[in-house]
Coordinates of C-alpha atoms in Angstrom, one line a residue:
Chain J
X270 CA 1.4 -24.6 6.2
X271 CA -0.7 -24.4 9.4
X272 CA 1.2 -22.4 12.5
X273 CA -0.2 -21.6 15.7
X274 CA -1.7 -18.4 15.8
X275 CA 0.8 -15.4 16.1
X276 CA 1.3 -12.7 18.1
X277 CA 4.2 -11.2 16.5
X278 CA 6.3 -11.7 12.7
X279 CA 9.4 -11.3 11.7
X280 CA 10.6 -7.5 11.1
X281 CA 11.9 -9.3 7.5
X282 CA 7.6 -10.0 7.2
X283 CA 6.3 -8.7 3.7
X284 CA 2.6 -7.5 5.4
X285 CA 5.0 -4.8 7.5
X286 CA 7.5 -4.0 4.6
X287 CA 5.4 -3.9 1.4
X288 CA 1.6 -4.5 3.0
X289 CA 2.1 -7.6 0.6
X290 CA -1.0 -9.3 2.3
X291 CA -5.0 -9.4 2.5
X292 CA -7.3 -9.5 5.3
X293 CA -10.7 -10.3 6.4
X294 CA -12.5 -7.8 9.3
X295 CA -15.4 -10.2 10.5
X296 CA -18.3 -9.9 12.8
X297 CA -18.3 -12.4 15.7
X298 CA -21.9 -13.6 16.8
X299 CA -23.0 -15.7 19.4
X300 CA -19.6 -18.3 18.8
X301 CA -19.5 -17.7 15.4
X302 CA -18.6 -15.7 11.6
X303 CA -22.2 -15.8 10.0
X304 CA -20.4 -14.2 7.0
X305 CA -17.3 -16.3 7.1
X306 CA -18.2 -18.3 3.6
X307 CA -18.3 -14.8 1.8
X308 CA -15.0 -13.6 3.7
X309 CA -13.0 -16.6 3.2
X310 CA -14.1 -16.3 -1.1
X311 CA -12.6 -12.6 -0.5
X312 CA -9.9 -13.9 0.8
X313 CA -9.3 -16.4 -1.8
X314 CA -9.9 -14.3 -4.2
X315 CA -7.5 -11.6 -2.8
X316 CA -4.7 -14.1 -2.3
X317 CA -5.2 -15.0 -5.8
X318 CA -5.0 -11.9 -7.4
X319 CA -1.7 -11.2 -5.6
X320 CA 0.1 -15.0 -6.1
X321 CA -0.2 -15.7 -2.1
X322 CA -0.9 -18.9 -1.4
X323 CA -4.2 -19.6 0.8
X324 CA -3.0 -21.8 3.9
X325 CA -5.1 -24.9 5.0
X326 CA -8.3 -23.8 5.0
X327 CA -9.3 -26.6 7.9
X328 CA -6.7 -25.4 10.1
X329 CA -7.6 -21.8 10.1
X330 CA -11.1 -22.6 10.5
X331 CA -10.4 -25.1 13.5
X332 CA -8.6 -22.1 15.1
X333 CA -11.0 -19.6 14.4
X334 CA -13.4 -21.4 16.5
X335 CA -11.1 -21.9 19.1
X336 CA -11.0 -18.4 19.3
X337 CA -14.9 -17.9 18.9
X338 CA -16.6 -20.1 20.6
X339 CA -17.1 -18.5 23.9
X340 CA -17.4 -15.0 22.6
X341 CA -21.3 -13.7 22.0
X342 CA -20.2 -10.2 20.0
X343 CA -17.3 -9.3 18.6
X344 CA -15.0 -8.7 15.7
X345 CA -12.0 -11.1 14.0
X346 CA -9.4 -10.3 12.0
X347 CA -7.8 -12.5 10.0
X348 CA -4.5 -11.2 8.0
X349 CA -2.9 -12.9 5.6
X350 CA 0.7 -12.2 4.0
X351 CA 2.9 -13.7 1.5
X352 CA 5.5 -14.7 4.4
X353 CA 9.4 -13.6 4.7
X354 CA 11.9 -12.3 3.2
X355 CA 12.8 -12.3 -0.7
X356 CA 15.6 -10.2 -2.4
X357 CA 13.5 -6.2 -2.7
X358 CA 10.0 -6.7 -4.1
X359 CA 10.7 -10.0 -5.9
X360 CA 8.3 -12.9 -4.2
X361 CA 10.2 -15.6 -3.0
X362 CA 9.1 -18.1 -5.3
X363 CA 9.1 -20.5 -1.5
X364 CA 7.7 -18.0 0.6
X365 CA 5.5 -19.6 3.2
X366 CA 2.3 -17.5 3.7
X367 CA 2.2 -16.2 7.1
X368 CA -1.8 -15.6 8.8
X369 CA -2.6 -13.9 12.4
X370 CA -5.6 -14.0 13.6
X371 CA -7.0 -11.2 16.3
X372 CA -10.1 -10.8 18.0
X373 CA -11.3 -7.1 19.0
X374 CA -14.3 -5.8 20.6
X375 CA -17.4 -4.6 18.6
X376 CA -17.2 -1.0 17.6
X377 CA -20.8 1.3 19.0
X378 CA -23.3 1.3 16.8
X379 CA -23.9 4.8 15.8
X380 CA -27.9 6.1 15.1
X381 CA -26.5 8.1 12.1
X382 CA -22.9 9.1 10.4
X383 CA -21.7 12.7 10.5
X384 CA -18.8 11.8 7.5
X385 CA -17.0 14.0 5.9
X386 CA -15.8 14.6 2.3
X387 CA -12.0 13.6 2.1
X388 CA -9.3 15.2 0.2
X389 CA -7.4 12.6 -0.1
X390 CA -8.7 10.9 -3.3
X391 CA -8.5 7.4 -4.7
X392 CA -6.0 6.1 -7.3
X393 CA -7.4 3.7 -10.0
X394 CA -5.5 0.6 -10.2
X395 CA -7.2 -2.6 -11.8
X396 CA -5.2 -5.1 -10.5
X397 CA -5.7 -4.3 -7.3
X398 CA -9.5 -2.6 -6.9
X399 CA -12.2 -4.5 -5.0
X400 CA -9.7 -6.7 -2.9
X401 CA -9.1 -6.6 0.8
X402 CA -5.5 -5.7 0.6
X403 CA -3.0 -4.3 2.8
X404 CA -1.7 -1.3 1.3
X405 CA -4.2 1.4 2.6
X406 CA -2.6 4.6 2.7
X407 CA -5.2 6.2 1.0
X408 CA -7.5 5.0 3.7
X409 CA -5.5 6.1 6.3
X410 CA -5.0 9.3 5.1
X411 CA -8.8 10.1 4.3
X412 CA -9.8 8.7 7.9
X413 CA -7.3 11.2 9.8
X414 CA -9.1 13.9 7.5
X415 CA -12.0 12.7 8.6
X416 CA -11.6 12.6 12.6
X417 CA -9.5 16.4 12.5
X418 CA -12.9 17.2 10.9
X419 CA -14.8 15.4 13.9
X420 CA -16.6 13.3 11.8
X421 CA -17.2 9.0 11.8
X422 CA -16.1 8.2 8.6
X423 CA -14.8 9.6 5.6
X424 CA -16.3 9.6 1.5
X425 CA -13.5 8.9 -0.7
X426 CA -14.0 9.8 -4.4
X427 CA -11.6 8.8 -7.6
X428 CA -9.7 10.9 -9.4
X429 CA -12.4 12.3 -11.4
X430 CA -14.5 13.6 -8.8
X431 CA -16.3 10.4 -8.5
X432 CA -17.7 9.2 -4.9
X433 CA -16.5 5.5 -4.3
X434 CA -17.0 4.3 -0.9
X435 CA -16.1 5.5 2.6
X436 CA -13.0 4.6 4.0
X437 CA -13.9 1.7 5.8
X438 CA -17.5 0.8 4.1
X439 CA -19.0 0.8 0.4
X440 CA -21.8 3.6 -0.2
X441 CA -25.6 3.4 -0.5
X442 CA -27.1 6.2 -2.3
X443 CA -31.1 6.2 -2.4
X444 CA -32.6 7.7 -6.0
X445 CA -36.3 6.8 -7.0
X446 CA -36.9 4.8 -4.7
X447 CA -33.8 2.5 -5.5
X448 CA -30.6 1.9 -3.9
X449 CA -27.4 2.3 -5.4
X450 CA -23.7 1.7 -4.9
X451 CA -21.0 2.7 -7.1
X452 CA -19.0 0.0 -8.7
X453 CA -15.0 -0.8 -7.3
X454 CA -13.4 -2.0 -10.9
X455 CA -10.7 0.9 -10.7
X456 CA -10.9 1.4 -6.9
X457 CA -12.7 0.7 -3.7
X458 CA -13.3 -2.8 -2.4
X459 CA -15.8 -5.6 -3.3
X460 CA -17.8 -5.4 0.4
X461 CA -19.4 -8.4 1.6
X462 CA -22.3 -7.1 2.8
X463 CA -22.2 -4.8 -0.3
X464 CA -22.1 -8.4 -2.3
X465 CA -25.5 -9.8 -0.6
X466 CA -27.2 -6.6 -1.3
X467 CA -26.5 -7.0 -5.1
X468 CA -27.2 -11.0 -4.7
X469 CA -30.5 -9.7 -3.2
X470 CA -30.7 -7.4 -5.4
X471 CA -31.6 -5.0 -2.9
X472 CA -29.3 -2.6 -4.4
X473 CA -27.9 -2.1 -8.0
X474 CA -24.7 -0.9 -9.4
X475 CA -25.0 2.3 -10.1
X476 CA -22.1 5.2 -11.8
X477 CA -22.5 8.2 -9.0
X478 CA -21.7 11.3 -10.4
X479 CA -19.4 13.9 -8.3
X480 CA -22.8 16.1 -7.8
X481 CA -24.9 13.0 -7.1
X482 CA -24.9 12.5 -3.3
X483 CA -26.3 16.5 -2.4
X484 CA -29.5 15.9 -4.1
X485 CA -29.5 11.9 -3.3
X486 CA -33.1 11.0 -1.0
X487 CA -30.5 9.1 1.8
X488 CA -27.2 7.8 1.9
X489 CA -26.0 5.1 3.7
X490 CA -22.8 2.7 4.4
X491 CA -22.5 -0.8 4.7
X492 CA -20.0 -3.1 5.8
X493 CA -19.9 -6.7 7.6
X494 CA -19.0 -5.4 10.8
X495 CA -21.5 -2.9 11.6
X496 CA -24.0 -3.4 9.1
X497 CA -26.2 -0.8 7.2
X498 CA -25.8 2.6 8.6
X499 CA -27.6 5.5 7.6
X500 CA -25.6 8.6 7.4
X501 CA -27.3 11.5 8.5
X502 CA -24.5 14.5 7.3
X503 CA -22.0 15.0 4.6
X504 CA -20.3 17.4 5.2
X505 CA -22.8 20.4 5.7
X506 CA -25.3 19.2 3.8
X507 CA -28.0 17.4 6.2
X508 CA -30.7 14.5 6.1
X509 CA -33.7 13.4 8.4
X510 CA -33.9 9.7 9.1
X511 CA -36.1 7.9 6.1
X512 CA -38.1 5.0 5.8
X513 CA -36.2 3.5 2.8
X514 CA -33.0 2.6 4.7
X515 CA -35.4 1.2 7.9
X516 CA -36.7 -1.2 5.4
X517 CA -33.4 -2.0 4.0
X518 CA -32.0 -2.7 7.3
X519 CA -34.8 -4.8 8.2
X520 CA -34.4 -7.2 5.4
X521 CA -30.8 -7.3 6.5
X522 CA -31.7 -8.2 9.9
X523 CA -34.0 -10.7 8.8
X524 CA -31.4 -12.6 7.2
X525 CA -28.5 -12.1 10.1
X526 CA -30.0 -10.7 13.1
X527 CA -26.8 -9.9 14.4
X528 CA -27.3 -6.8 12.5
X529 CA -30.8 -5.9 14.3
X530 CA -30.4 -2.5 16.0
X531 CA -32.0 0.5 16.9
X532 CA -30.4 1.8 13.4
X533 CA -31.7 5.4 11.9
X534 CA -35.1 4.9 14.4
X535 CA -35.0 8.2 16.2
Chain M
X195 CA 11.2 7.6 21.3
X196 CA 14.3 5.6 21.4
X197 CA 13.6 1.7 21.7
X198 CA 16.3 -0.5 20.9
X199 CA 16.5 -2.8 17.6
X200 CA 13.4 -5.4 16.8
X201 CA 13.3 -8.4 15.6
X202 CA 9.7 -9.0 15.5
X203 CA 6.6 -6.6 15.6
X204 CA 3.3 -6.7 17.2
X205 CA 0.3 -8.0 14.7
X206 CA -1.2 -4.8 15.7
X207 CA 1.6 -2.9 14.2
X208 CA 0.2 -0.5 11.4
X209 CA 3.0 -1.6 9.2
X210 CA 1.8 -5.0 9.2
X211 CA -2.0 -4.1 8.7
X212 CA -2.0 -1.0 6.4
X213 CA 1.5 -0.4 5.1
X214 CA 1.7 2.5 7.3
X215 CA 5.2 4.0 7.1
X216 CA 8.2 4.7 5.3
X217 CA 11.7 2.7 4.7
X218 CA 15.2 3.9 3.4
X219 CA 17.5 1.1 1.9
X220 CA 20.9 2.6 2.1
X221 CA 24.3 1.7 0.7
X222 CA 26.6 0.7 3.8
X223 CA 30.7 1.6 2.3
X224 CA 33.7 1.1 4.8
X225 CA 31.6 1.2 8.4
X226 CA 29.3 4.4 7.1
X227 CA 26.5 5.7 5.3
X228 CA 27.7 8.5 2.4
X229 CA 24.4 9.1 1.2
X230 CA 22.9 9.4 5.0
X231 CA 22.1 12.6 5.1
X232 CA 19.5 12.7 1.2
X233 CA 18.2 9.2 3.0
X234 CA 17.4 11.0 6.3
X235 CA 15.8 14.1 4.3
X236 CA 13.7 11.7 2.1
X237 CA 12.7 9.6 5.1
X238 CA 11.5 13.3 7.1
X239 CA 9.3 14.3 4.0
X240 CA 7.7 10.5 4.0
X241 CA 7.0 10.5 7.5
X242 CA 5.8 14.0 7.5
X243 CA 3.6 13.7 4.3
X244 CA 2.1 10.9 6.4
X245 CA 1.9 12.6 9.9
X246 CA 4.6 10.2 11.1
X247 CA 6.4 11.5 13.8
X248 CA 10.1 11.1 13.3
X249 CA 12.1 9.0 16.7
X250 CA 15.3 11.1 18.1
X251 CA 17.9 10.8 15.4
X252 CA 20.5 11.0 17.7
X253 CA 19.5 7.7 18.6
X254 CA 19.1 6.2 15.6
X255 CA 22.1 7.3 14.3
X256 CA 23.9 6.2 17.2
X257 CA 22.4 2.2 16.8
X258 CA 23.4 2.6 13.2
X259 CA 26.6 3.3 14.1
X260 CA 27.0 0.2 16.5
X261 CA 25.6 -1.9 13.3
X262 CA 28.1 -0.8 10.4
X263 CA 30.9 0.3 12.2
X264 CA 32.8 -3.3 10.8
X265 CA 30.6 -3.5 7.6
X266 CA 32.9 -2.8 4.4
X267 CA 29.7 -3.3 2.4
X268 CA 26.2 -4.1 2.7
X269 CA 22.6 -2.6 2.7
X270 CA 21.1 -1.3 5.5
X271 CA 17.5 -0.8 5.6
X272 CA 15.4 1.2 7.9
X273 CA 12.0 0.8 8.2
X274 CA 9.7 3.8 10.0
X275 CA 6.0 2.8 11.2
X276 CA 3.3 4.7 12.5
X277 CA 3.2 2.0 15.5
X278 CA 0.3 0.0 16.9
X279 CA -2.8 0.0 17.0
X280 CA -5.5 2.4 16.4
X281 CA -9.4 1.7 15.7
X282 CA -8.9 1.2 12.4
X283 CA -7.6 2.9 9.7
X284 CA -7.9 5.9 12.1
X285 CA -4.1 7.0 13.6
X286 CA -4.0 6.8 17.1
X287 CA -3.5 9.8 18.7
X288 CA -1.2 8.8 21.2
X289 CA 0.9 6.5 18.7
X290 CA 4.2 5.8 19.4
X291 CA 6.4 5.4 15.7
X292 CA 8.0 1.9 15.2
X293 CA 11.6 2.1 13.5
X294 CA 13.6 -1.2 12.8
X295 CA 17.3 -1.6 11.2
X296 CA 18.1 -4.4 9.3
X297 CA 21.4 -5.1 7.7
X298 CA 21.6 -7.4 4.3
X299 CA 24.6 -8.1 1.9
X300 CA 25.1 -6.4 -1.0
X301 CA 23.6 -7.4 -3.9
X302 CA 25.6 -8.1 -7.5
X303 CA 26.7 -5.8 -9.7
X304 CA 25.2 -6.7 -13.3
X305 CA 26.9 -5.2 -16.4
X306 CA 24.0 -4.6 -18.6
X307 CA 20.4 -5.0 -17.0
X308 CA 17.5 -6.9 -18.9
X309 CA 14.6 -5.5 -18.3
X310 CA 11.2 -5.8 -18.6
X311 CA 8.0 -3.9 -19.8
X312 CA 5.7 -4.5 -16.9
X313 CA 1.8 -4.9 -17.5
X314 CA 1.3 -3.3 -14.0
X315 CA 0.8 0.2 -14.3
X316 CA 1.6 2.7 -11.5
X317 CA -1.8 4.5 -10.4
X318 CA -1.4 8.4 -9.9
X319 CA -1.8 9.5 -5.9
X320 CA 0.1 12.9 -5.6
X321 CA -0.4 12.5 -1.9
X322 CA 1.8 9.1 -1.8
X323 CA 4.6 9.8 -5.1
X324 CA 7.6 10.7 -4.4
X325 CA 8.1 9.5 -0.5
X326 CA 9.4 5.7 -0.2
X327 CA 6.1 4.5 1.9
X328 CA 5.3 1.3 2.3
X329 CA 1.9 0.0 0.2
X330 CA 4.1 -1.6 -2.1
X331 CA 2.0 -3.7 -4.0
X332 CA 2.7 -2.5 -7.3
X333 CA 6.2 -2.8 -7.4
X334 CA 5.8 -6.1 -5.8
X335 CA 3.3 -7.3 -8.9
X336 CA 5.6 -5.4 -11.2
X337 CA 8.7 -6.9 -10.3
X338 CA 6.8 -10.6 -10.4
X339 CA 6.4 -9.9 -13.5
X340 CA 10.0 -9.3 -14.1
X341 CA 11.2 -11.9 -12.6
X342 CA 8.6 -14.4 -14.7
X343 CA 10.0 -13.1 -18.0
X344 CA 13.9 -14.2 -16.6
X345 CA 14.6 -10.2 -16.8
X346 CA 16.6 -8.2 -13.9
X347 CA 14.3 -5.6 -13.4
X348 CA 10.7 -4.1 -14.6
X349 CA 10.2 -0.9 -16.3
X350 CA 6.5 0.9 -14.8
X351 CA 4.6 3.3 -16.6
X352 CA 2.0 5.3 -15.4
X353 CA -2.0 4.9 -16.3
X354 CA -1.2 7.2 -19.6
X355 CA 1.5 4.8 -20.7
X356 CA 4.1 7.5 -20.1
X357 CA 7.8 5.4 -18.6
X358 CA 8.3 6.7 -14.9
X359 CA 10.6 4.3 -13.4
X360 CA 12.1 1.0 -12.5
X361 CA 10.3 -1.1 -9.7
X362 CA 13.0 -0.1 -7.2
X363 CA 15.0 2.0 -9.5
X364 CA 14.8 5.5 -11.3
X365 CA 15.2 5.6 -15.1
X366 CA 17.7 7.5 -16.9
X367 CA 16.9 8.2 -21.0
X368 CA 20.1 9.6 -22.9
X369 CA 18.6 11.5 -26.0
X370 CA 20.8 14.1 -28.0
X371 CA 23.4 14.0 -25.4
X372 CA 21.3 15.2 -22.8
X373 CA 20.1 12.4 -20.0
X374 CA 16.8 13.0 -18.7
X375 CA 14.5 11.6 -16.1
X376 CA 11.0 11.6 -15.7
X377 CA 8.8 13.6 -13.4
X378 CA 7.7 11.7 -10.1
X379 CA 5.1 14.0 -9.0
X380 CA 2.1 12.0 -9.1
X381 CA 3.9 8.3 -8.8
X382 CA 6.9 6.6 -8.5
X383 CA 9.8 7.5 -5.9
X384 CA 12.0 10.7 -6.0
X385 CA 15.9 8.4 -5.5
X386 CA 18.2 10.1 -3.7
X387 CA 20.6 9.0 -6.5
X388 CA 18.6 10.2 -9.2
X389 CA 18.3 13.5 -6.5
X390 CA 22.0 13.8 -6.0
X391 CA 22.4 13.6 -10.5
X392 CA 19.7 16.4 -10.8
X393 CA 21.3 18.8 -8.4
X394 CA 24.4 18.6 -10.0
X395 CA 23.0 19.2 -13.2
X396 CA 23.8 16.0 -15.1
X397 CA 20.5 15.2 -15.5
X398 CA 17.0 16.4 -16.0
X399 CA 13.8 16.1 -15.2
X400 CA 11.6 15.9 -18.6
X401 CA 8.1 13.8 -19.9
X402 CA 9.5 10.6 -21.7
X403 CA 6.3 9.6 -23.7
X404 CA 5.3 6.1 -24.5
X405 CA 7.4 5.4 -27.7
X406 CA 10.1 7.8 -25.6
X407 CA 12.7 4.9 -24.7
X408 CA 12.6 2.6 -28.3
X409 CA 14.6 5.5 -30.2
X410 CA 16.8 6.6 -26.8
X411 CA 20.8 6.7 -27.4
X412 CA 21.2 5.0 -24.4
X413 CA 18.6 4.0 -20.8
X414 CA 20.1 3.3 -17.4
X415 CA 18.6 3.1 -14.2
X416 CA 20.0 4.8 -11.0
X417 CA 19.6 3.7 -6.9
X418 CA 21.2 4.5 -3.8
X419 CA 22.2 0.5 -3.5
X420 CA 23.9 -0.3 -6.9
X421 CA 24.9 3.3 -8.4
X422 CA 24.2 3.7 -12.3
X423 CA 23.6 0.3 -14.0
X424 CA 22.9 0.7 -17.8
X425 CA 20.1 -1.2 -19.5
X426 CA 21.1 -3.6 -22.2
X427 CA 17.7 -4.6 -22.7
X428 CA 14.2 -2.9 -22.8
X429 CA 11.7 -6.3 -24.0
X430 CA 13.1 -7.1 -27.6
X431 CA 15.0 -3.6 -27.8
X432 CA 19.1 -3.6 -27.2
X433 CA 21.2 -1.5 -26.7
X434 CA 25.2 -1.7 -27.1
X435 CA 27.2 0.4 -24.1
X436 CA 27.9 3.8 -24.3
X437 CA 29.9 5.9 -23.8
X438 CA 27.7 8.8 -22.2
X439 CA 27.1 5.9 -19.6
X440 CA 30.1 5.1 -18.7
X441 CA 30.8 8.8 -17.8
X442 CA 27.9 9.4 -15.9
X443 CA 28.9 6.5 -13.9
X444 CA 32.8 7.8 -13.2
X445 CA 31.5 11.1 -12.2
X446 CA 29.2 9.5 -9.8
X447 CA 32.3 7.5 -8.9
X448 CA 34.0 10.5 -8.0
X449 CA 32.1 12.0 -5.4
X450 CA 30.8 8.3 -4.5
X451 CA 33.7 6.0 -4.6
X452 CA 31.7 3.1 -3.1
X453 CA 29.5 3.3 -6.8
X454 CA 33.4 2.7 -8.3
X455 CA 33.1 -0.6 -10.3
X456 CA 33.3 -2.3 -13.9
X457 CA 30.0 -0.9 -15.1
X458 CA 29.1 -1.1 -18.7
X459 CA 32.6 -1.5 -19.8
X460 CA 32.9 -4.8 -21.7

């Protein structure tokens, strides 16, 4: 099951015909994943959901620290499809998972999100919501909105109005005095930084109605590469930095400190 | 534009990572393409619903050429990606499309097809139904199933229940002499077959509701690979040949010869 690390597939591949595959976008910190325990349970459960086969764990961990090890900052990928070939969508009941890994360079950390409020809407499918999968049209299409419109990111909403996540990062909405992300059994993904803020219970699970963001104290994104990022517009509608998603970024920090930045601090 | 033919892709190909493109498979008959022209229409709306810019056809058409010229029969597939790279789901700019041809036999000719109800729903995106892009998930889980209950194909509805289509097939209902096809506006794939049998008026588009298909006269299912094939089997349900079937399939015969073959005849 192991291969040496790729740098191309097959054009018969099943990631590139069907985006029959997961993946795992992980922060790289002084020569190692801090988060990679959480990713690789993703992962597994990802794999699992869609019948792929998770390759030797041991091997892909040996080579992810080949790959690591020297590098202070960073971000890996790991991508894992269901292999070659098969006759149409049929899986090949002996297809041979394929996994790439890549390392890229971490993205700026921004002091606060201009994101805009996407069009393109989310589907609601079951069997696929909260997994890392490779079929991400819909977040393609809502991040080109996004940068036409100038902004970093994009809010994605379900089919009923509903606000989700961002395209690349789940949502933190700040009512009360409590944070609040809306829940990805439908659509979205299970984040894994989402995941400890729930474990911490830092943040609940909360419905967000369509008209619940305007009047919402802050909002904020998370995700495991860039960490908690307060979002200062959406759309027109402005916010001033607040103390709320400080705190929440310092009790972040405190537990990884590769996410310690200068954050919403003006 | 033009590259020549790949074997293998970059990881960093969008294809790969997001399922970001749009594929035609295409009936190859004595060293041509008859249906080239629908395939090339459907494959312009895909890549232009996604922003994909189409490579020089002239090209294309000329490396299809040097691929089928000696085929008597076979598939060809063409697979259209939005290339490599980007931060993110973000497009790149400056993105140059990937396109791929890939020749594969024909596959057999069944006489009756057993098929089954699939669990997997189709989820409703009316910015993705209708194009054949590639997040493909669905019809991969859906035609798993399929293949698990020892069936030929797997019958999809949408999230209401409502029949829409085959996993890589439309659906064809006969009903009081008068074959009709369901709408494909906010999922499945608009065939070119099941185009090509709408504009000449031998079939229509009409809602088949949930308990549409037990009392139908007659259900086939229509691609641009295998012609009509009529359903002998819907889950428990059977259904003897008839005759309306056999005449769809000898008018599609006649402007089609390549679709010429034993059919539903016993």
């Amino acid at each position: 099951m192991g291969r040496d690390r790729l740098d191309t597939v097959s054009i018969a591949n099943r990631g590139l015909n069907y985006g029959d595959g997961v993946f795992e976008t992980m922060r790289v910190h002084r020569g190692a994943l801090p988060l990679w325990p959480q990713h690789l349970a993703r992962l597994r459960e990802g794999a699992g959901r869609l019948g792929i086969a998770v390759p030797d764990v041991d091997f892909i961990e040996a080579r992810i620290a080949d790959m690591v090890s020297a590098v202070d900052a960073g971000v890996l990928k790991l991508l894992l499809t269901r292999g070659e070939g098969g006759r149409g969508y049929a899986p090949p009941a002996d297809a041979v998972p394929t996994w790439m890994l890549s390392l890229q360079p971490l993205p700026e950390v921004l002091a606060g999100l201009r994101v805009h409020p996407c069009e393109t809407r989310l589907s609601m499918q079951a069997a696929l919501a909260g997994i890392k999968h490779c079929n991400r049209l819909e977040q393609v299409l809502g991040r080109a909105e996004a940068v036409r419109a100038g902004c970093d990111e994009g809010l994605m909403q379900d089919l009923a109005g509903n606000p989700v996540c961002a395209t690349s990062a789940n949502l933190l909405v700040l009512r009360d005095g409590r944070w609040r992300t809306p829940a990805v059994e439908t659509c979205g993904v299970a984040g894994v930084l989402r995941a400890w803020l729930l474990a911490q219970d830092l943040v609940e699970v909360a419905a967000v109605p369509p008209e619940g963001l305007a009047d919402a104290d802050a909002l904020a994104l998370c995700n495991a590469v860039r960490g908690i990022l307060p979002m200062r517009a959406l759309g027109a509608r402005e916010w001033s930095p607040h103390q709320a998603t400080d705190e929440l970024q310092a009790r972040l920090a405190m537990a990884y400190p590769m996410f310690q930045h200068a954050g919403s601090k003006p």
